[in-house]
């Protein structure tokens, strides 16, 4: 058995050795046959081609055995020698022009004839400088530029044709997989680079390479150019396909297979050229080049179509004037192209993908038509939004790649964009006198229908672009986004102060998953208060909201939402600490001391907003704003500031927070942050508050800021910011719109107004009945106040304005109050008007302190 096994092993070894020797013999035979083989038709054809190109000496070397081609090459060589000899004779005789002609004719037969070239050199040296330069330029044009121009024309024509095919393909395919760039995955650049590289490779293959393969011998430079370009494009395509496959996009497997096949064939073709030479059979050579060109062209069209069809480019059109279209573009830019806005409340969406996505047309009608035609053919703007109608109703249509992507009718009445709550008496008279209403002019940024239109366009585009969806805070409803956008950006003035909360409530009703609307809605309901239980509930919501964001990083851009929630929670805890202090209750060890949790939250947030190289530009700027805003709160709690933020705040919100620190740090002690006393710190707080002048919504917030409750009662604040009690009855909020008409008709005092009837006031002032009735009621109440006591007379205008704001400025309504209701109303009104005015002089101190008592007495008989 062992002998048999050994024999088998020796047999296999012998067979292997024989096979190896056979392969080596075949390779050697192939090489020797390549050297000693008789001339082939391709050799003779190449020799003939060289003769036609004016290179007969090279043709003689190649045409060994080719009788006809060799004879032709010898004839051309001899002719060139004869002409070159004549050129030399003519040059020696001084006949420069004829010598140049003979030499040029010799080089036409044999470009490598050294004697003719030498004669031309001597002729050129004898020519004037200008003539020589012209001759050289003509030679350069004939020998270099003209052939190059012809080559470029062929090479550039093919990419243009492929681009048109790619555009048509983009229109023909209904759905394309999302190719947006993600934070850690750049796909679009890879797709574009691969498409361009393969398009150039296909252009070279389909033009120059086909011509080179059809007319042997093939060029070594062309070999490397063709196969090298194709391999580079194929590698880029494989990279793009791999990234698409990792996202599990439709068609990514087929794309990867086609890219790999193209690169593999290019590699095989290059290997064949290097191992077996350039002189392959013409049919095989031509078939391989055409096949590779078809694969490269197919792959380039696929990639280019994918890139064109998935571009985030938008054109907004409409039948109306350019101003309205410009407004829509501006709103879309605000909604989908700008960095996150709103430190505590998201103002619209946190989308930035529309940056640079808008297409504008020139004003010139001819250029506009031409550009529109080019854009429609090239497909550089896949998305088109058409806005029709006016503020009473609009129709929005969105088209992508020639197909309808969605349409909507925006009716402000149906969508509830018009406030339905009845106006207060003060607002009614003000609107009646001034002509104001909820309606907004067409095409203005305050037109809510345009904001709804912008929201619809953005949500429609988000359905096809992940980069847009990431900034949508989880909503897929255009109505929800539109309500949220309007509720957080439009100025909320006029008849309904709760309009923002109403719109945000609609946003949540339409889409409960809208995280931005959820944060904004709770902010409107619970942020602007000094009630401890409300602040406690709001802080608990923010904790749960932040936990809700955990795990959504892969789907949404939650960085801005998380920063807002953490920042608002830290400030809410500070407010809760002061609201707890304002209740004047002792905090037991078993109870929450909000100073501890506020300090911990702010310390953690200060670390979160430190600069991070991985942050986007928008988040980096957002963090910088937060760092500026919390400087004052860090000072309040004795927490260190970073070296970069050692200086004071520069933004208005940061300065406001710094002012709150000086205004409140003596009211409630914080560990490690002692105050300098009321006299010093109050003056510093006044200086800072005067610097920001309660800009924007800060003035409204300061009215309820529990951190300023005690400060607003102290002389420093009241003297700096409050005015003395008004004394002019015509300055009442309800009366002021009609003041000029009343005075013009002889109603110069409230007593005269009180004596007139409502009907006569309406006739004389042309004012509505409700407005005249409210004005007469205020006049009668004023007469009762001024006649009751000097104290009430001093504060009468402030008292009436406050009662009017409460909707209580009616004789019958005040007379119907119970004793308990009168006492509560008198105390509340007295405290409100005193806090709203500058401190009284020493002589009037008793009038200020006893105001509630006098007011209770008047309310028993308010006439």
mmCIF file of N, CA, C and O in Angstrom, residues 550-609:
data_model
loop_
_atom_site.group_PDB
_atom_site.id
_atom_site.type_symbol
_atom_site.label_atom_id
_atom_site.label_comp_id
_atom_site.label_asym_id
_atom_site.label_seq_id
_atom_site.Cartn_x
_atom_site.Cartn_y
_atom_site.Cartn_z
ATOM 1 N N UNK A 550 -33.214 61.535 23.286
ATOM 2 C CA UNK A 550 -32.137 60.543 23.295
ATOM 3 C C UNK A 550 -32.491 59.412 22.333
ATOM 4 O O UNK A 550 -33.601 58.879 22.350
ATOM 5 N N UNK A 551 -31.553 59.058 21.491
ATOM 6 C CA UNK A 551 -31.756 57.984 20.530
ATOM 7 C C UNK A 551 -32.247 58.441 19.174
ATOM 8 O O UNK A 551 -32.372 57.624 18.258
ATOM 9 N N UNK A 552 -32.530 59.746 19.031
ATOM 10 C CA UNK A 552 -33.019 60.252 17.744
ATOM 11 C C UNK A 552 -31.908 60.869 16.903
ATOM 12 O O UNK A 552 -32.179 61.428 15.839
ATOM 13 N N UNK A 553 -30.645 60.774 17.363
ATOM 14 C CA UNK A 553 -29.548 61.432 16.653
ATOM 15 C C UNK A 553 -29.401 60.935 15.228
ATOM 16 O O UNK A 553 -29.028 61.686 14.327
ATOM 17 N N UNK A 554 -29.671 59.653 14.993
ATOM 18 C CA UNK A 554 -29.504 59.114 13.657
ATOM 19 C C UNK A 554 -30.557 59.570 12.676
ATOM 20 O O UNK A 554 -30.345 59.527 11.470
ATOM 21 N N UNK A 555 -31.733 60.003 13.192
ATOM 22 C CA UNK A 555 -32.827 60.387 12.314
ATOM 23 C C UNK A 555 -32.981 61.893 12.193
ATOM 24 O O UNK A 555 -33.347 62.403 11.136
ATOM 25 N N UNK A 556 -32.719 62.627 13.279
ATOM 26 C CA UNK A 556 -32.992 64.059 13.312
ATOM 27 C C UNK A 556 -31.765 64.826 13.779
ATOM 28 O O UNK A 556 -30.896 64.283 14.466
ATOM 29 N N UNK A 557 -31.723 66.106 13.399
ATOM 30 C CA UNK A 557 -30.713 67.017 13.941
ATOM 31 C C UNK A 557 -31.264 67.579 15.248
ATOM 32 O O UNK A 557 -32.023 68.557 15.257
ATOM 33 N N UNK A 558 -30.906 66.948 16.357
ATOM 34 C CA UNK A 558 -31.498 67.310 17.643
ATOM 35 C C UNK A 558 -30.609 68.230 18.456
ATOM 36 O O UNK A 558 -30.983 68.621 19.564
ATOM 37 N N UNK A 559 -29.431 68.595 17.944
ATOM 38 C CA UNK A 559 -28.507 69.388 18.750
ATOM 39 C C UNK A 559 -29.141 70.698 19.197
ATOM 40 O O UNK A 559 -29.061 71.071 20.378
ATOM 41 N N UNK A 560 -29.775 71.415 18.274
ATOM 42 C CA UNK A 560 -30.367 72.706 18.628
ATOM 43 C C UNK A 560 -31.524 72.528 19.597
ATOM 44 O O UNK A 560 -31.680 73.306 20.552
ATOM 45 N N UNK A 561 -32.359 71.498 19.397
ATOM 46 C CA UNK A 561 -33.475 71.249 20.312
ATOM 47 C C UNK A 561 -32.974 70.910 21.709
ATOM 48 O O UNK A 561 -33.521 71.385 22.714
ATOM 49 N N UNK A 562 -31.929 70.088 21.783
ATOM 50 C CA UNK A 562 -31.384 69.716 23.086
ATOM 51 C C UNK A 562 -30.798 70.932 23.808
ATOM 52 O O UNK A 562 -30.986 71.101 25.022
ATOM 53 N N UNK A 563 -30.089 71.788 23.080
ATOM 54 C CA UNK A 563 -29.529 72.988 23.700
ATOM 55 C C UNK A 563 -30.636 73.901 24.217
ATOM 56 O O UNK A 563 -30.518 74.465 25.318
ATOM 57 N N UNK A 564 -31.704 74.045 23.457
ATOM 58 C CA UNK A 564 -32.810 74.898 23.906
ATOM 59 C C UNK A 564 -33.427 74.350 25.189
ATOM 60 O O UNK A 564 -33.712 75.107 26.130
ATOM 61 N N UNK A 565 -33.657 73.042 25.218
ATOM 62 C CA UNK A 565 -34.286 72.439 26.391
ATOM 63 C C UNK A 565 -33.395 72.586 27.627
ATOM 64 O O UNK A 565 -33.879 72.921 28.725
ATOM 65 N N UNK A 566 -32.105 72.342 27.485
ATOM 66 C CA UNK A 566 -31.198 72.426 28.633
ATOM 67 C C UNK A 566 -31.037 73.876 29.110
ATOM 68 O O UNK A 566 -31.002 74.146 30.314
ATOM 69 N N UNK A 567 -30.949 74.803 28.175
ATOM 70 C CA UNK A 567 -30.811 76.221 28.531
ATOM 71 C C UNK A 567 -32.068 76.732 29.241
ATOM 72 O O UNK A 567 -31.989 77.379 30.291
ATOM 73 N N UNK A 568 -33.228 76.408 28.687
ATOM 74 C CA UNK A 568 -34.471 76.869 29.292
ATOM 75 C C UNK A 568 -34.672 76.245 30.662
ATOM 76 O O UNK A 568 -35.166 76.911 31.593
ATOM 77 N N UNK A 569 -34.286 74.986 30.824
ATOM 78 C CA UNK A 569 -34.429 74.337 32.136
ATOM 79 C C UNK A 569 -33.569 75.030 33.183
ATOM 80 O O UNK A 569 -34.017 75.279 34.318
ATOM 81 N N UNK A 570 -32.324 75.358 32.818
ATOM 82 C CA UNK A 570 -31.448 76.021 33.789
ATOM 83 C C UNK A 570 -32.032 77.367 34.219
ATOM 84 O O UNK A 570 -32.066 77.686 35.417
ATOM 85 N N UNK A 571 -32.535 78.175 33.267
ATOM 86 C CA UNK A 571 -33.101 79.481 33.628
ATOM 87 C C UNK A 571 -34.422 79.332 34.361
ATOM 88 O O UNK A 571 -34.748 80.141 35.245
ATOM 89 N N UNK A 572 -35.200 78.303 34.009
ATOM 90 C CA UNK A 572 -36.461 78.072 34.717
ATOM 91 C C UNK A 572 -36.198 77.717 36.178
ATOM 92 O O UNK A 572 -36.942 78.146 37.075
ATOM 93 N N UNK A 573 -35.154 76.957 36.434
ATOM 94 C CA UNK A 573 -34.803 76.629 37.820
ATOM 95 C C UNK A 573 -34.373 77.872 38.593
ATOM 96 O O UNK A 573 -34.687 78.021 39.782
ATOM 97 N N UNK A 574 -33.667 78.789 37.926
ATOM 98 C CA UNK A 574 -33.310 80.057 38.578
ATOM 99 C C UNK A 574 -34.578 80.837 38.922
ATOM 100 O O UNK A 574 -34.732 81.368 40.036
ATOM 101 N N UNK A 575 -35.513 80.909 37.983
ATOM 102 C CA UNK A 575 -36.774 81.605 38.239
ATOM 103 C C UNK A 575 -37.569 80.935 39.347
ATOM 104 O O UNK A 575 -38.217 81.606 40.155
ATOM 105 N N UNK A 576 -37.542 79.597 39.369
ATOM 106 C CA UNK A 576 -38.247 78.873 40.431
ATOM 107 C C UNK A 576 -37.655 79.185 41.797
ATOM 108 O O UNK A 576 -38.378 79.298 42.796
ATOM 109 N N UNK A 577 -36.323 79.324 41.856
ATOM 110 C CA UNK A 577 -35.684 79.664 43.136
ATOM 111 C C UNK A 577 -36.174 81.018 43.636
ATOM 112 O O UNK A 577 -36.465 81.189 44.843
ATOM 113 N N UNK A 578 -36.306 81.995 42.741
ATOM 114 C CA UNK A 578 -36.782 83.317 43.160
ATOM 115 C C UNK A 578 -38.282 83.329 43.401
ATOM 116 O O UNK A 578 -38.773 84.058 44.269
ATOM 117 N N UNK A 579 -39.048 82.537 42.625
ATOM 118 C CA UNK A 579 -40.482 82.437 42.896
ATOM 119 C C UNK A 579 -40.713 81.824 44.263
ATOM 120 O O UNK A 579 -41.618 82.240 44.999
ATOM 121 N N UNK A 580 -39.901 80.851 44.621
ATOM 122 C CA UNK A 580 -39.985 80.251 45.951
ATOM 123 C C UNK A 580 -39.619 81.268 47.022
ATOM 124 O O UNK A 580 -40.279 81.358 48.069
ATOM 125 N N UNK A 581 -38.611 82.075 46.760
ATOM 126 C CA UNK A 581 -38.197 83.100 47.720
ATOM 127 C C UNK A 581 -39.269 84.184 47.859
ATOM 128 O O UNK A 581 -39.522 84.682 48.964
ATOM 129 N N UNK A 582 -39.922 84.559 46.742
ATOM 130 C CA UNK A 582 -40.939 85.607 46.788
ATOM 131 C C UNK A 582 -42.166 85.197 47.587
ATOM 132 O O UNK A 582 -42.934 86.056 48.034
ATOM 133 N N UNK A 583 -42.373 83.885 47.755
ATOM 134 C CA UNK A 583 -43.490 83.428 48.578
ATOM 135 C C UNK A 583 -43.231 83.621 50.057
ATOM 136 O O UNK A 583 -44.144 83.444 50.872
ATOM 137 N N UNK A 584 -41.964 83.966 50.379
ATOM 138 C CA UNK A 584 -41.550 84.227 51.761
ATOM 139 C C UNK A 584 -41.855 83.038 52.669
ATOM 140 O O UNK A 584 -42.409 83.164 53.768
ATOM 141 N N UNK A 585 -41.488 81.847 52.190
ATOM 142 C CA UNK A 585 -41.627 80.630 52.985
ATOM 143 C C UNK A 585 -40.237 80.066 53.237
ATOM 144 O O UNK A 585 -39.315 80.235 52.436
ATOM 145 N N UNK A 586 -40.075 79.403 54.345
ATOM 146 C CA UNK A 586 -38.800 78.798 54.692
ATOM 147 C C UNK A 586 -38.679 77.443 53.998
ATOM 148 O O UNK A 586 -39.581 76.609 54.089
ATOM 149 N N UNK A 587 -37.567 77.236 53.330
ATOM 150 C CA UNK A 587 -37.337 75.975 52.629
ATOM 151 C C UNK A 587 -36.790 74.957 53.619
ATOM 152 O O UNK A 587 -35.684 75.112 54.155
ATOM 153 N N UNK A 588 -37.566 73.932 53.893
ATOM 154 C CA UNK A 588 -37.136 72.895 54.820
ATOM 155 C C UNK A 588 -36.170 71.931 54.136
ATOM 156 O O UNK A 588 -36.161 71.817 52.908
ATOM 157 N N UNK A 589 -35.347 71.231 54.913
ATOM 158 C CA UNK A 589 -34.407 70.280 54.288
ATOM 159 C C UNK A 589 -35.104 69.232 53.431
ATOM 160 O O UNK A 589 -34.535 68.728 52.476
ATOM 161 N N UNK A 590 -36.362 68.890 53.796
ATOM 162 C CA UNK A 590 -37.080 67.877 53.024
ATOM 163 C C UNK A 590 -37.651 68.423 51.729
ATOM 164 O O UNK A 590 -38.101 67.670 50.871
ATOM 165 N N UNK A 591 -37.650 69.765 51.575
ATOM 166 C CA UNK A 591 -38.189 70.374 50.373
ATOM 167 C C UNK A 591 -37.082 70.646 49.355
ATOM 168 O O UNK A 591 -35.905 70.649 49.701
ATOM 169 N N UNK A 592 -37.495 70.899 48.136
ATOM 170 C CA UNK A 592 -36.533 71.198 47.082
ATOM 171 C C UNK A 592 -35.979 72.603 47.265
ATOM 172 O O UNK A 592 -36.735 73.558 47.446
ATOM 173 N N UNK A 593 -34.669 72.727 47.234
ATOM 174 C CA UNK A 593 -34.039 74.037 47.180
ATOM 175 C C UNK A 593 -33.574 74.220 45.739
ATOM 176 O O UNK A 593 -32.606 73.612 45.305
ATOM 177 N N UNK A 594 -34.277 75.039 44.993
ATOM 178 C CA UNK A 594 -34.013 75.160 43.564
ATOM 179 C C UNK A 594 -32.663 75.788 43.265
ATOM 180 O O UNK A 594 -32.185 75.710 42.142
ATOM 181 N N UNK A 595 -32.065 76.401 44.272
ATOM 182 C CA UNK A 595 -30.734 76.952 44.025
ATOM 183 C C UNK A 595 -29.731 75.851 43.720
ATOM 184 O O UNK A 595 -28.845 76.015 42.880
ATOM 185 N N UNK A 596 -29.855 74.721 44.389
ATOM 186 C CA UNK A 596 -28.918 73.614 44.190
ATOM 187 C C UNK A 596 -29.080 73.022 42.792
ATOM 188 O O UNK A 596 -28.105 72.854 42.037
ATOM 189 N N UNK A 597 -30.323 72.701 42.416
ATOM 190 C CA UNK A 597 -30.547 72.100 41.095
ATOM 191 C C UNK A 597 -30.263 73.090 39.975
ATOM 192 O O UNK A 597 -29.763 72.708 38.916
ATOM 193 N N UNK A 598 -30.552 74.383 40.216
ATOM 194 C CA UNK A 598 -30.268 75.386 39.184
ATOM 195 C C UNK A 598 -28.768 75.504 38.950
ATOM 196 O O UNK A 598 -28.312 75.602 37.805
ATOM 197 N N UNK A 599 -28.001 75.494 40.031
ATOM 198 C CA UNK A 599 -26.550 75.618 39.901
ATOM 199 C C UNK A 599 -25.965 74.409 39.178
ATOM 200 O O UNK A 599 -25.086 74.544 38.314
ATOM 201 N N UNK A 600 -26.470 73.220 39.500
ATOM 202 C CA UNK A 600 -25.988 72.011 38.827
ATOM 203 C C UNK A 600 -26.339 72.035 37.340
ATOM 204 O O UNK A 600 -25.504 71.719 36.485
ATOM 205 N N UNK A 601 -27.578 72.420 37.035
ATOM 206 C CA UNK A 601 -28.008 72.447 35.635
ATOM 207 C C UNK A 601 -27.203 73.457 34.827
ATOM 208 O O UNK A 601 -26.796 73.181 33.691
ATOM 209 N N UNK A 602 -26.959 74.634 35.395
ATOM 210 C CA UNK A 602 -26.217 75.662 34.654
ATOM 211 C C UNK A 602 -24.754 75.258 34.476
ATOM 212 O O UNK A 602 -24.146 75.525 33.429
ATOM 213 N N UNK A 603 -24.190 74.606 35.480
ATOM 214 C CA UNK A 603 -22.806 74.159 35.359
ATOM 215 C C UNK A 603 -22.656 73.122 34.245
ATOM 216 O O UNK A 603 -21.719 73.177 33.432
ATOM 217 N N UNK A 604 -23.609 72.177 34.177
ATOM 218 C CA UNK A 604 -23.568 71.167 33.118
ATOM 219 C C UNK A 604 -23.781 71.809 31.750
ATOM 220 O O UNK A 604 -23.134 71.431 30.768
ATOM 221 N N UNK A 605 -24.670 72.788 31.685
ATOM 222 C CA UNK A 605 -24.937 73.430 30.403
ATOM 223 C C UNK A 605 -23.736 74.241 29.929
ATOM 224 O O UNK A 605 -23.439 74.290 28.727
ATOM 225 N N UNK A 606 -23.032 74.873 30.854
ATOM 226 C CA UNK A 606 -21.845 75.650 30.465
ATOM 227 C C UNK A 606 -20.778 74.758 29.852
ATOM 228 O O UNK A 606 -20.021 75.187 28.975
ATOM 229 N N UNK A 607 -20.707 73.503 30.300
ATOM 230 C CA UNK A 607 -19.758 72.550 29.698
ATOM 231 C C UNK A 607 -20.260 72.121 28.316
ATOM 232 O O UNK A 607 -19.475 71.973 27.370
ATOM 233 N N UNK A 608 -21.570 71.945 28.184
ATOM 234 C CA UNK A 608 -22.141 71.503 26.913
ATOM 235 C C UNK A 608 -21.887 72.503 25.790
ATOM 236 O O UNK A 608 -21.656 72.115 24.634
ATOM 237 N N UNK A 609 -21.923 73.793 26.104
ATOM 238 C CA UNK A 609 -21.808 74.811 25.063
ATOM 239 C C UNK A 609 -20.369 75.240 24.811
ATOM 240 O O UNK A 609 -20.131 76.218 24.090
#
